mmCIF file of C-alpha atoms in Angstrom:
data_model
loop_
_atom_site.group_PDB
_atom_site.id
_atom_site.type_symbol
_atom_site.label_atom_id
_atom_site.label_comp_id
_atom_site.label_asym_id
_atom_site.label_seq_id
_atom_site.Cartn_x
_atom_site.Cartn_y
_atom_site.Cartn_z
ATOM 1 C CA UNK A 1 210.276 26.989 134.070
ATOM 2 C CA UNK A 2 207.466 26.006 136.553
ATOM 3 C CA UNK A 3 206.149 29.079 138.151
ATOM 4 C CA UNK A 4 204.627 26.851 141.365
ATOM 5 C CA UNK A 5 207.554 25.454 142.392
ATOM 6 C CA UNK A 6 209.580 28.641 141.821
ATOM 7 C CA UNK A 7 206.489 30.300 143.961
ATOM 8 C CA UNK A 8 207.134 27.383 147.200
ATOM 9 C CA UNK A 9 209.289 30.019 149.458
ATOM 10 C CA UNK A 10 206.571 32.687 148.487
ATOM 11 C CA UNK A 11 204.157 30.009 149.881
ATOM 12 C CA UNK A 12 205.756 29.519 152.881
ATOM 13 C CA UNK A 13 206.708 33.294 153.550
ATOM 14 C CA UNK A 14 203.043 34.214 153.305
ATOM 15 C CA UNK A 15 201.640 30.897 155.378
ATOM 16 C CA UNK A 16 204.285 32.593 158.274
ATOM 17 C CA UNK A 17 202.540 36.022 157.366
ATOM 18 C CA UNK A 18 199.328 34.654 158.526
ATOM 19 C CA UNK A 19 200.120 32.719 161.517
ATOM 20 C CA UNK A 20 201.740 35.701 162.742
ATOM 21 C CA UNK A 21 198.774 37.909 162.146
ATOM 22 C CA UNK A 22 196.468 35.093 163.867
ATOM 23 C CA UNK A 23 198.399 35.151 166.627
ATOM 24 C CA UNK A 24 198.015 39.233 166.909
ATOM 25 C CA UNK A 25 194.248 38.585 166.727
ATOM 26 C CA UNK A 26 194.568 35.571 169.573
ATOM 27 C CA UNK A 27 193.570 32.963 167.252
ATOM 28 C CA UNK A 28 194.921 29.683 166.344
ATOM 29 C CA UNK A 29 195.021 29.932 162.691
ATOM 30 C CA UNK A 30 196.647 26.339 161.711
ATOM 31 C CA UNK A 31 196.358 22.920 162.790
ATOM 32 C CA UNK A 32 199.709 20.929 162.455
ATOM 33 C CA UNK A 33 198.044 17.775 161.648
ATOM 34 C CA UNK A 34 196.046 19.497 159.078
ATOM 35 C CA UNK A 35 199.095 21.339 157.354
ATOM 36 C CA UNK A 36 200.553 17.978 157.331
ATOM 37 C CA UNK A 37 197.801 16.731 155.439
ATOM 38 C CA UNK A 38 197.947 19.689 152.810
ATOM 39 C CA UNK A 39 201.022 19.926 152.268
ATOM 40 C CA UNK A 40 201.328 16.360 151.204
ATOM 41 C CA UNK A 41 198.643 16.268 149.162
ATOM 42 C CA UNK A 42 199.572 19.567 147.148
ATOM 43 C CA UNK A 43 203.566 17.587 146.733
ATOM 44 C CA UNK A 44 200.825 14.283 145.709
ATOM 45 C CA UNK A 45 199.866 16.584 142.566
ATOM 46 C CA UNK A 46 203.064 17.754 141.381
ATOM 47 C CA UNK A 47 204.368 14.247 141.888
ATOM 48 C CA UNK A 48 201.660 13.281 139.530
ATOM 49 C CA UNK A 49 201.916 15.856 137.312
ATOM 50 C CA UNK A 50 205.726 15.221 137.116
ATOM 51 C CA UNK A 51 205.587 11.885 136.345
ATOM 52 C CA UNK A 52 202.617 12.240 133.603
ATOM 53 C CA UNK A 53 203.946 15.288 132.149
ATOM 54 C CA UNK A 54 204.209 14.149 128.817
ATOM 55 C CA UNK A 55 200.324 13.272 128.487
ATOM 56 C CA UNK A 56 199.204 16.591 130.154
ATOM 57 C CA UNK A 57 201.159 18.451 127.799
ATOM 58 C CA UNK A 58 200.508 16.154 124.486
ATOM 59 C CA UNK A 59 196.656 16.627 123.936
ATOM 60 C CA UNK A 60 197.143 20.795 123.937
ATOM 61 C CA UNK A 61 200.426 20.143 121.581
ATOM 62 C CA UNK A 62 198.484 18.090 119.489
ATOM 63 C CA UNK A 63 195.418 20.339 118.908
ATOM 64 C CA UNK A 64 198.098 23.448 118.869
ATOM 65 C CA UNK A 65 199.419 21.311 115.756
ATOM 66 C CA UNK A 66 195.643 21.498 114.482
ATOM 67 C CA UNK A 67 195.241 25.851 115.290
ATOM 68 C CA UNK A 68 193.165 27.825 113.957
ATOM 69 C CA UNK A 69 194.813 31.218 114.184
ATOM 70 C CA UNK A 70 198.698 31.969 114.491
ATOM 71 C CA UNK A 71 198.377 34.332 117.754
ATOM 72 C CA UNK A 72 201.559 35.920 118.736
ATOM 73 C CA UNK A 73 202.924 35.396 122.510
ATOM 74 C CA UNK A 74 204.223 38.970 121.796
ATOM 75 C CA UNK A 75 201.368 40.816 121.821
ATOM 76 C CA UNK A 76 199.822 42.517 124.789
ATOM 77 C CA UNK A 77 195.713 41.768 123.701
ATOM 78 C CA UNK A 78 196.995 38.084 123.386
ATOM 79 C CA UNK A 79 197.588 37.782 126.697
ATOM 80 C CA UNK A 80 194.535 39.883 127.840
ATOM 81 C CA UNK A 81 192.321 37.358 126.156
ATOM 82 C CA UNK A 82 194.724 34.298 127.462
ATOM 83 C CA UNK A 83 194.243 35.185 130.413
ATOM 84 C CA UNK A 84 190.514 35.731 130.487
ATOM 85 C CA UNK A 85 190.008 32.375 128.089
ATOM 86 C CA UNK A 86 191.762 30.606 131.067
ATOM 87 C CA UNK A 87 189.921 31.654 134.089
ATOM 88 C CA UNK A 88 186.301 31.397 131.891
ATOM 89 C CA UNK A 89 187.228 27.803 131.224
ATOM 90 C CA UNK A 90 188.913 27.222 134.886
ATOM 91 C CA UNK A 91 185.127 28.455 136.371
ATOM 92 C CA UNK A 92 183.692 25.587 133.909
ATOM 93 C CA UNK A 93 186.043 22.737 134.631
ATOM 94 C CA UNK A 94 185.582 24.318 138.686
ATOM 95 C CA UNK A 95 181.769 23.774 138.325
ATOM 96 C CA UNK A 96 181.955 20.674 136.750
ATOM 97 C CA UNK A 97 184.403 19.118 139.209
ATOM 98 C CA UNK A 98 181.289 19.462 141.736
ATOM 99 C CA UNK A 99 178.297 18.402 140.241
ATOM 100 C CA UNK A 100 180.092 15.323 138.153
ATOM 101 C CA UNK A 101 180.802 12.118 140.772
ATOM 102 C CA UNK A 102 183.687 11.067 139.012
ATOM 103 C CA UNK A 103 185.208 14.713 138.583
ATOM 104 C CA UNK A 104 184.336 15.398 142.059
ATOM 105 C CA UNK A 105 186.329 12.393 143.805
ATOM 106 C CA UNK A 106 189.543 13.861 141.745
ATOM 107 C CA UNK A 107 188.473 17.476 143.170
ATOM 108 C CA UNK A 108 187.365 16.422 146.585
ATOM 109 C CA UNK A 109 190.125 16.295 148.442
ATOM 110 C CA UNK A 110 190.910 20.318 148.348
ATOM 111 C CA UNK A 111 187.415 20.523 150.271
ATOM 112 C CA UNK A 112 188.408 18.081 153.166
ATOM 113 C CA UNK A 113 190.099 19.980 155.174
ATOM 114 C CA UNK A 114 187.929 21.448 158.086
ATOM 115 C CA UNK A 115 190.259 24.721 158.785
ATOM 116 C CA UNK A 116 190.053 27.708 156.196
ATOM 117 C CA UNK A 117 194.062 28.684 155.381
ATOM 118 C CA UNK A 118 196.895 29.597 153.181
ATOM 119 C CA UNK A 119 198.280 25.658 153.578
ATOM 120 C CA UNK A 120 194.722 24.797 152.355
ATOM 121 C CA UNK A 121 195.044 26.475 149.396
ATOM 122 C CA UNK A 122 198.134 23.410 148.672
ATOM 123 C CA UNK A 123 195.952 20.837 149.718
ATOM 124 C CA UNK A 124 195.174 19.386 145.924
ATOM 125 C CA UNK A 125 193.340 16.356 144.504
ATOM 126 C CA UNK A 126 196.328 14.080 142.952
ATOM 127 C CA UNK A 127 194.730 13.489 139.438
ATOM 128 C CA UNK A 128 192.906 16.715 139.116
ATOM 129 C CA UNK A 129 195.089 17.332 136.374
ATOM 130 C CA UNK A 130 193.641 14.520 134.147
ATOM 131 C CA UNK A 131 190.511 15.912 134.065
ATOM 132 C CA UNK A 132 191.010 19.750 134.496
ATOM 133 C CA UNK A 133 193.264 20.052 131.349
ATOM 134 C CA UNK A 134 190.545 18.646 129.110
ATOM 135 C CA UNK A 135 188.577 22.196 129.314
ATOM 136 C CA UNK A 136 191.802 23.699 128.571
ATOM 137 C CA UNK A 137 191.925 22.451 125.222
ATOM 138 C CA UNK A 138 189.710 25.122 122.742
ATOM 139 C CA UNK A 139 192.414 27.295 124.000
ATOM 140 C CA UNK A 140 194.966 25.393 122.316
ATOM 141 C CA UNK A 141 192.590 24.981 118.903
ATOM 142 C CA UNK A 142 192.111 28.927 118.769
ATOM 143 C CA UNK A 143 196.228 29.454 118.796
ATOM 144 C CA UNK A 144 197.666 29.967 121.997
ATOM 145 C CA UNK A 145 201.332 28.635 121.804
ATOM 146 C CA UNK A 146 201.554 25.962 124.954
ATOM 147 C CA UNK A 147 204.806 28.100 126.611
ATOM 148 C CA UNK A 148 201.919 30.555 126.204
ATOM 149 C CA UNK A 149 199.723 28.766 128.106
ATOM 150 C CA UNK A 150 201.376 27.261 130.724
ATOM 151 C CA UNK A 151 202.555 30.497 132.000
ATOM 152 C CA UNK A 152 198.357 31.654 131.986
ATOM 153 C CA UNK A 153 197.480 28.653 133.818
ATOM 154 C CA UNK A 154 200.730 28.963 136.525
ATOM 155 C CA UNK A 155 199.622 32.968 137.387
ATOM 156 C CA UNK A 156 195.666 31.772 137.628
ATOM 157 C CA UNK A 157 196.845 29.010 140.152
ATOM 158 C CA UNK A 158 199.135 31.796 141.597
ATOM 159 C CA UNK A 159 196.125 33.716 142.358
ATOM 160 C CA UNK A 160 193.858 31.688 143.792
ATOM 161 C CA UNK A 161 196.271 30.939 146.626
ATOM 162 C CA UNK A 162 195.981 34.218 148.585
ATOM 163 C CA UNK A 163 191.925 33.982 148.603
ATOM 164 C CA UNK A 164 192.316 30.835 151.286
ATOM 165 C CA UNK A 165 192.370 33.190 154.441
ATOM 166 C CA UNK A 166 190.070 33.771 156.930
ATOM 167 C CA UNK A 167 192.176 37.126 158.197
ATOM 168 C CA UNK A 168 190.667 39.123 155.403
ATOM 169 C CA UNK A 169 187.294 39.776 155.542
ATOM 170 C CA UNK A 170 186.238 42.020 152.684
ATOM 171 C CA UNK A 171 187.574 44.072 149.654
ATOM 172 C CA UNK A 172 184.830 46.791 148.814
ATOM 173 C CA UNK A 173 184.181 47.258 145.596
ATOM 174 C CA UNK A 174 186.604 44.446 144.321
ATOM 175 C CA UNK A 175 184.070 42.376 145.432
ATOM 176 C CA UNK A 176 182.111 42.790 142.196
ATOM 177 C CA UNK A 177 184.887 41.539 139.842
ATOM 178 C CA UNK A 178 187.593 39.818 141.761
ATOM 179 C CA UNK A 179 187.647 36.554 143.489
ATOM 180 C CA UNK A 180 188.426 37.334 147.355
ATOM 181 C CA UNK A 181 188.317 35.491 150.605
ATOM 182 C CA UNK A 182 185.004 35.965 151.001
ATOM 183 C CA UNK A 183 183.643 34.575 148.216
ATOM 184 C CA UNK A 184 186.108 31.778 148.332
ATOM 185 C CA UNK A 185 184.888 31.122 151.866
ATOM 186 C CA UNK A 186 181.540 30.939 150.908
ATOM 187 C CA UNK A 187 183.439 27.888 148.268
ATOM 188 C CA UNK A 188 184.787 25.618 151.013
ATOM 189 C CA UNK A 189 181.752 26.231 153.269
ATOM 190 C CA UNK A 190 179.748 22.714 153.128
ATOM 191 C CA UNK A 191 176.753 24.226 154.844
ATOM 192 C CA UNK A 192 173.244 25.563 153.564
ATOM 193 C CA UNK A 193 172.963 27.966 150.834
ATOM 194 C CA UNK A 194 176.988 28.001 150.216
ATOM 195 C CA UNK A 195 177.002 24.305 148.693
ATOM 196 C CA UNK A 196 178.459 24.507 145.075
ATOM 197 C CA UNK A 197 178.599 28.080 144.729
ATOM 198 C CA UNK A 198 181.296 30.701 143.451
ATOM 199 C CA UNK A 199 183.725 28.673 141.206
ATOM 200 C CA UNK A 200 185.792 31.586 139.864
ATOM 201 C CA UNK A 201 189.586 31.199 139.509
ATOM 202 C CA UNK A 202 190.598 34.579 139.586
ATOM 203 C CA UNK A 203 186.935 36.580 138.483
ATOM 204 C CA UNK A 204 183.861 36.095 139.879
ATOM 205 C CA UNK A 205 182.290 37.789 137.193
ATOM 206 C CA UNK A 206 181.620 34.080 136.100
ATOM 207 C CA UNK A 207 179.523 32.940 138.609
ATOM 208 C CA UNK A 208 177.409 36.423 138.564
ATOM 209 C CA UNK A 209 176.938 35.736 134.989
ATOM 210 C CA UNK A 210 175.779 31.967 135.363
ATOM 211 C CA UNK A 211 174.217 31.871 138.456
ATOM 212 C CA UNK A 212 176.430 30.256 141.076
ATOM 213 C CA UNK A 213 177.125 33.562 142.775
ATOM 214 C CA UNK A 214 176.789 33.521 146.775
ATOM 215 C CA UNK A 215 177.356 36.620 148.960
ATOM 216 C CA UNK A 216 179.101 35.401 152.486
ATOM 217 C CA UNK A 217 176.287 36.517 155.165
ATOM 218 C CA UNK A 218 175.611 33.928 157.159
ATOM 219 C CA UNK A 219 179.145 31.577 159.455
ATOM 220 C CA UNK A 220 181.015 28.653 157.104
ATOM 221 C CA UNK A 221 181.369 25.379 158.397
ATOM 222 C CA UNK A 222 184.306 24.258 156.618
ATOM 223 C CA UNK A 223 184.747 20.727 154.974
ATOM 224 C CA UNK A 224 182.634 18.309 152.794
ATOM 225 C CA UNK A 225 179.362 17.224 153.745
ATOM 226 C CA UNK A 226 180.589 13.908 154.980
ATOM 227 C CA UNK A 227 183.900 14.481 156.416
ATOM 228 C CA UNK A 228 186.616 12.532 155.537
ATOM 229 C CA UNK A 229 188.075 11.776 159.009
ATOM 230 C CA UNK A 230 191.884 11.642 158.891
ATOM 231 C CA UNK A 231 194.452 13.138 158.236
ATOM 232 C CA UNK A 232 196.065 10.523 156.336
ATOM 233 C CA UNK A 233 196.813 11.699 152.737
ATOM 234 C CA UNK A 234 196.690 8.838 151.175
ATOM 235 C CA UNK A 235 193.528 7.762 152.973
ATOM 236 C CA UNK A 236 192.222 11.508 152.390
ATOM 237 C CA UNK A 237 193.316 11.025 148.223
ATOM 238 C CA UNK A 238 191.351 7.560 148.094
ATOM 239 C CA UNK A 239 188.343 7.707 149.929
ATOM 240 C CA UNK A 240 186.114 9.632 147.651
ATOM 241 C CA UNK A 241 187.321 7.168 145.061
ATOM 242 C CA UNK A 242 186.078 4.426 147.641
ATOM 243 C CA UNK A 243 182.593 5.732 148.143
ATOM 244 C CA UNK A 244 181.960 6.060 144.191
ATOM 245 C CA UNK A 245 182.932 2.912 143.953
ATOM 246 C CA UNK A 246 180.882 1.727 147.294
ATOM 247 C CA UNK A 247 177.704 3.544 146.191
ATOM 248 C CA UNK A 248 178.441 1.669 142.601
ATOM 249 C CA UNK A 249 178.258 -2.123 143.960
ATOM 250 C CA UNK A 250 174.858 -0.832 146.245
ATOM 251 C CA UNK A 251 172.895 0.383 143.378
ATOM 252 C CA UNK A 252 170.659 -2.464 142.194
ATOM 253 C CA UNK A 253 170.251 -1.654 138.631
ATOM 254 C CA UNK A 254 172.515 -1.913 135.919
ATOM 255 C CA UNK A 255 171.658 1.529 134.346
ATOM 256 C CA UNK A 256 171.827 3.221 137.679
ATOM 257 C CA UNK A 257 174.963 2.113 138.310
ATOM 258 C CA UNK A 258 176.612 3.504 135.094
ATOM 259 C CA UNK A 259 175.257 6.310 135.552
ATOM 260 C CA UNK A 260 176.546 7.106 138.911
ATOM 261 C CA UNK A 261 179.778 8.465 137.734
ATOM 262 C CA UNK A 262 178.372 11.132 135.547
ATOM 263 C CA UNK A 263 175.416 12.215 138.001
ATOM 264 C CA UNK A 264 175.904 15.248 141.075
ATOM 265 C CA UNK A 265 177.956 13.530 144.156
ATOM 266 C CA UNK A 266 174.338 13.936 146.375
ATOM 267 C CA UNK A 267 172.804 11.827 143.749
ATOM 268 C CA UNK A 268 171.089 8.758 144.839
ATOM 269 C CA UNK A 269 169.984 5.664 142.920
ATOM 270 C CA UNK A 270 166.873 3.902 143.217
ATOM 271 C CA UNK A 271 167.123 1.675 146.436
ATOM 272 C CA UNK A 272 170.051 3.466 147.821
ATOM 273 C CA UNK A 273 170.185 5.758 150.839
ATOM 274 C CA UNK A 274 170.264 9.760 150.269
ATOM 275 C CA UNK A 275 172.860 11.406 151.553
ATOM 276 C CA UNK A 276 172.446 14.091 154.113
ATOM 277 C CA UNK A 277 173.098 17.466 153.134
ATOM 278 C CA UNK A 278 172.345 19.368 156.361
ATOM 279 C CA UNK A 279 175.167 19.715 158.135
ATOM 280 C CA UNK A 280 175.560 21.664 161.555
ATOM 281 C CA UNK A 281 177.393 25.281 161.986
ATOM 282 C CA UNK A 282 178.546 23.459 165.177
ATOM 283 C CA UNK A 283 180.121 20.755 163.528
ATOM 284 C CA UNK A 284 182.456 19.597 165.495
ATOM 285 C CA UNK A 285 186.399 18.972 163.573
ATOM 286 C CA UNK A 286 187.961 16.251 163.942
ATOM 287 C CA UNK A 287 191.263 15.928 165.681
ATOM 288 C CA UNK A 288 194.186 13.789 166.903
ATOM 289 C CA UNK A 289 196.356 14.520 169.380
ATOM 290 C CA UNK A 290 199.915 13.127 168.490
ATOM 291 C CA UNK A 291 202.677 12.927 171.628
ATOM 292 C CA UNK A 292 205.522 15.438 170.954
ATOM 293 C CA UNK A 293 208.232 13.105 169.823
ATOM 294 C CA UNK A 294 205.598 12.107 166.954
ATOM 295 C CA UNK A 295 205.183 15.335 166.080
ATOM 296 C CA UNK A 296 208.765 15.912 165.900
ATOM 297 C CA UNK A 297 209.176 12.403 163.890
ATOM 298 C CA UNK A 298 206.809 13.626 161.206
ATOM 299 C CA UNK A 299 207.929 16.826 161.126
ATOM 300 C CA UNK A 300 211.672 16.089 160.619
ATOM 301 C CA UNK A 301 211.546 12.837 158.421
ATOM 302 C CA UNK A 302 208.520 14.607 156.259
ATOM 303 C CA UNK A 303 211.023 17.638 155.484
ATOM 304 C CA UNK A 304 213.887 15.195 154.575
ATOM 305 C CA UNK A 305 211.677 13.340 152.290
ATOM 306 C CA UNK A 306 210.248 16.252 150.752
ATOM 307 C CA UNK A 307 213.539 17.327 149.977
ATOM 308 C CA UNK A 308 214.128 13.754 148.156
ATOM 309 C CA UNK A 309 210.963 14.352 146.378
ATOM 310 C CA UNK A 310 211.735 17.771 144.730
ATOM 311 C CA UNK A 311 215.410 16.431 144.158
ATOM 312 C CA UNK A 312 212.863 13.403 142.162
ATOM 313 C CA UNK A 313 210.748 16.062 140.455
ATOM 314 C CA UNK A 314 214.496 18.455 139.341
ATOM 315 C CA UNK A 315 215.545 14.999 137.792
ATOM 316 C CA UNK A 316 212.847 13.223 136.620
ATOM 317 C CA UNK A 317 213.238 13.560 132.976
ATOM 318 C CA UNK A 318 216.886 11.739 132.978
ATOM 319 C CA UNK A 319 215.498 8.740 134.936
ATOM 320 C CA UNK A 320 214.326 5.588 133.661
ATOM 321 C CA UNK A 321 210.579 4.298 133.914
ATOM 322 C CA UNK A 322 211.343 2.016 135.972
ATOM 323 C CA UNK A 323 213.178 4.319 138.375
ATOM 324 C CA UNK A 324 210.174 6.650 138.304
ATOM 325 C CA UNK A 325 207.737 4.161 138.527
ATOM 326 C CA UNK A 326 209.598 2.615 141.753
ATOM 327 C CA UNK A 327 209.708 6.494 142.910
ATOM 328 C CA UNK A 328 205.852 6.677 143.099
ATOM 329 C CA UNK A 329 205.636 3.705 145.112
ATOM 330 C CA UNK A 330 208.255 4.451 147.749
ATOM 331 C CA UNK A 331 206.305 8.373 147.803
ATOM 332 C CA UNK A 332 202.699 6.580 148.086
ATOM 333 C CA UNK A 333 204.690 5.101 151.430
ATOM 334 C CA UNK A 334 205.475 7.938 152.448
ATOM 335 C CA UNK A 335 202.274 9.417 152.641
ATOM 336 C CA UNK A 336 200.152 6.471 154.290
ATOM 337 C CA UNK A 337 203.264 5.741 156.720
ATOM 338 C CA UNK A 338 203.843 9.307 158.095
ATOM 339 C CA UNK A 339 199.874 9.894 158.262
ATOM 340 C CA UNK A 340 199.894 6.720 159.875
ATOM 341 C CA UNK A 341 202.441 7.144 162.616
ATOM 342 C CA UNK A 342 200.824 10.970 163.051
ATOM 343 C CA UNK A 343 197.335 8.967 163.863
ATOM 344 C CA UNK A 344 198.956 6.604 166.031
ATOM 345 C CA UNK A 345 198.534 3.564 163.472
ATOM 346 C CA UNK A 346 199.624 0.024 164.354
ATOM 347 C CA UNK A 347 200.705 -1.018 160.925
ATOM 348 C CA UNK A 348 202.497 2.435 159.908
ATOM 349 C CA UNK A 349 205.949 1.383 162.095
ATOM 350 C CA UNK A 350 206.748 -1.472 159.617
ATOM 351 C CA UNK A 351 206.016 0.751 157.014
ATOM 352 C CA UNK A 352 208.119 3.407 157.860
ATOM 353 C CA UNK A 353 211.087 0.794 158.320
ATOM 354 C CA UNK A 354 210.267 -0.611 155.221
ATOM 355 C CA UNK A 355 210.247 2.884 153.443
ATOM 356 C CA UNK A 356 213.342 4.020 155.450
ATOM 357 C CA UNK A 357 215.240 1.347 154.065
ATOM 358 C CA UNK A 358 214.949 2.366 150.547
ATOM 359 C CA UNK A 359 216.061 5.741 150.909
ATOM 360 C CA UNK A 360 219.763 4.833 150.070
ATOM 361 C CA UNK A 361 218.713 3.143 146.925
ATOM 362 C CA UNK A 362 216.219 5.915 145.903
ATOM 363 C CA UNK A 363 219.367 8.327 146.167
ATOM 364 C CA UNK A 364 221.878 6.195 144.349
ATOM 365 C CA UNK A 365 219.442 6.319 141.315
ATOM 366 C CA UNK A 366 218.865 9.946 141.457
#
């Protein structure tokens, strides 16, 4: 049973929630280009997840194989301790993901977006997975049965997505213990004394502890230092991937550049340029402004083909490799074409046509 996709009307009840409240307070809480963007990227990861399944899952069964203590799923401390084992290695896996290059590329694209809302909170790196379930593991050595843990990791995520609101502002004195708004806020901000601070799941007892705890005083500029610029999500998935790689093939030395991938994202080599880290409260966010019919394109063909993709994720484990693999490349079309056509692209027509076209086969083999 997979508690997120059970949770996707909850999602979208809540999201409705909010813009209703925004619009009570006269303010124009989302951006339909930007849910766009979120939404596909957060479908991106389950995609992923779907189709590599089997690998996330085998390293914990493995090391379960290897336990050191039987622990019951039946008993209520169990679950206590699950429960707080998960979000104390979520905060180090969180931490990680921003001050490792090649962890932070995967993480990146959750940060992108410029707006602060409950569709952000969707918006997920692809392959975060491969690298976030490898701090998971000790839990797996100590006992935990995998059903066990699956359902520990599912309510954490569950959490977190409530936090990614600007509507509330504070919590009194759940401020000391529990991650809120606030302090999530003061996460996304890419601005001053906020950078690559308070990377609790669901406590932020973690970062009080450890020293990453920031107090929201001062206005968030929302994004990543250098903004991404589209609202592509394919283009929004690939381009931290493209500057690793770019700031690889401009560092002179050998040594430098293998150790690019393991140093903080601001690092920079010997003979390369430092990135800026002052960024403006007055940033301004970038924007496109799609004609209606567009709008109505994406809108309409994106919820048809998200349908086809949860029908995809419901059957995957009766389809061949092939089918699957052939799957991923008609959804990777999906998500350049439709960001495409939503930022007015030249090339994303053909695409679409192309992608269109293989709809009736994709169906036949589901």
């Amino acid at each position: 049973m997979n508690l997120i996709l059970l949770s996707t009307p909850l999602f979208f009840i809540l999201m409705a929630v909010e813009w209703l409240g925004g619009r009570l307070q006269h303010r124009r809480v989302f951006r339909g280009a930007d849910v766009f963007a979120n939404l596909c990227l957060g479908t991106a990861q389950t995609v992923f997840a779907a189709v590599s399944a089997g690998l996330l899952a085998g390293s914990y069964v493995t090391l379960y194989s290897l336990r050191l203590f039987d622990i019951p799923s039946t008993s209520a401390w169990a679950w206590v301790v699950l429960l707080l084992g998960t979000d104390f290695c979520y905060y180090w896996f969180h931490r990680a993901s921003h001050r490792i290059h090649l962890t932070w590329a995967a993480h990146a694209p959750h940060h992108q977006s410029e707006d602060y809302n409950l569709s952000v909170a969707l918006r997920q790196g692809p392959i975060q997975p491969l690298f976030s379930r490898v701090f998971y593991l000790p839990l797996a050595l100590l006992g935990f049965p995998p059903a066990m843990f699956a359902t520990a990791v599912a309510l954490n995520t569950l959490y977190q997505f409530w936090v990614h609101t600007e509507l509330i502002r504070t919590l009194g004195p759940l401020e000391w213990v529990f991650v809120t708004p606030s302090h999530h806020r003061v996460h996304h901000a890419c601005n001053g004394r906020y950078l690559d601070k308070n990377h609790g799941g669901m406590l932020i007892i973690w970062d009080r502890m450890f020293g990453t705890f920031e107090a929201e005083r001062e206005r968030v500029t929302y994004g990543t230092v250098k903004p991404v610029s589209t609202f592509n999500p394919l283009v929004a998935a690939l381009t931290p991937f493209r500057e690793l790689v770019a700031t690889i093939r401009k560092t002179p030395r050998l040594l430098d550049k293998l150790k690019v991938p393991f140093m903080p994202p601001e690092w920079s080599p010997p003979g390369v340029e430092a990135l800026s880290l002052d960024v403006p409260p007055d940033r301004p966010r970038f924007e496109v402004h799609a004609p209606r019919r567009v709008a109505l394109y994406v809108l309409l063909v994106g919820s048809l083909s998200l349908a086809l993709i949860l029908a995809f994720q419901v059957r995957i484990s009766s389809l061949s490799p092939a089918v699957r693999l052939a799957f991923v490349a008609w959804f990777l079309a999906s998500l350049g074409g439709l960001g495409g056509v939503l930022e007015g692209r030249r090339w994303a027509r053909p695409v679409e046509a192309l992608r269109l076209a293989a709809v009736p086969l994709l169906i036949a083999a589901l």
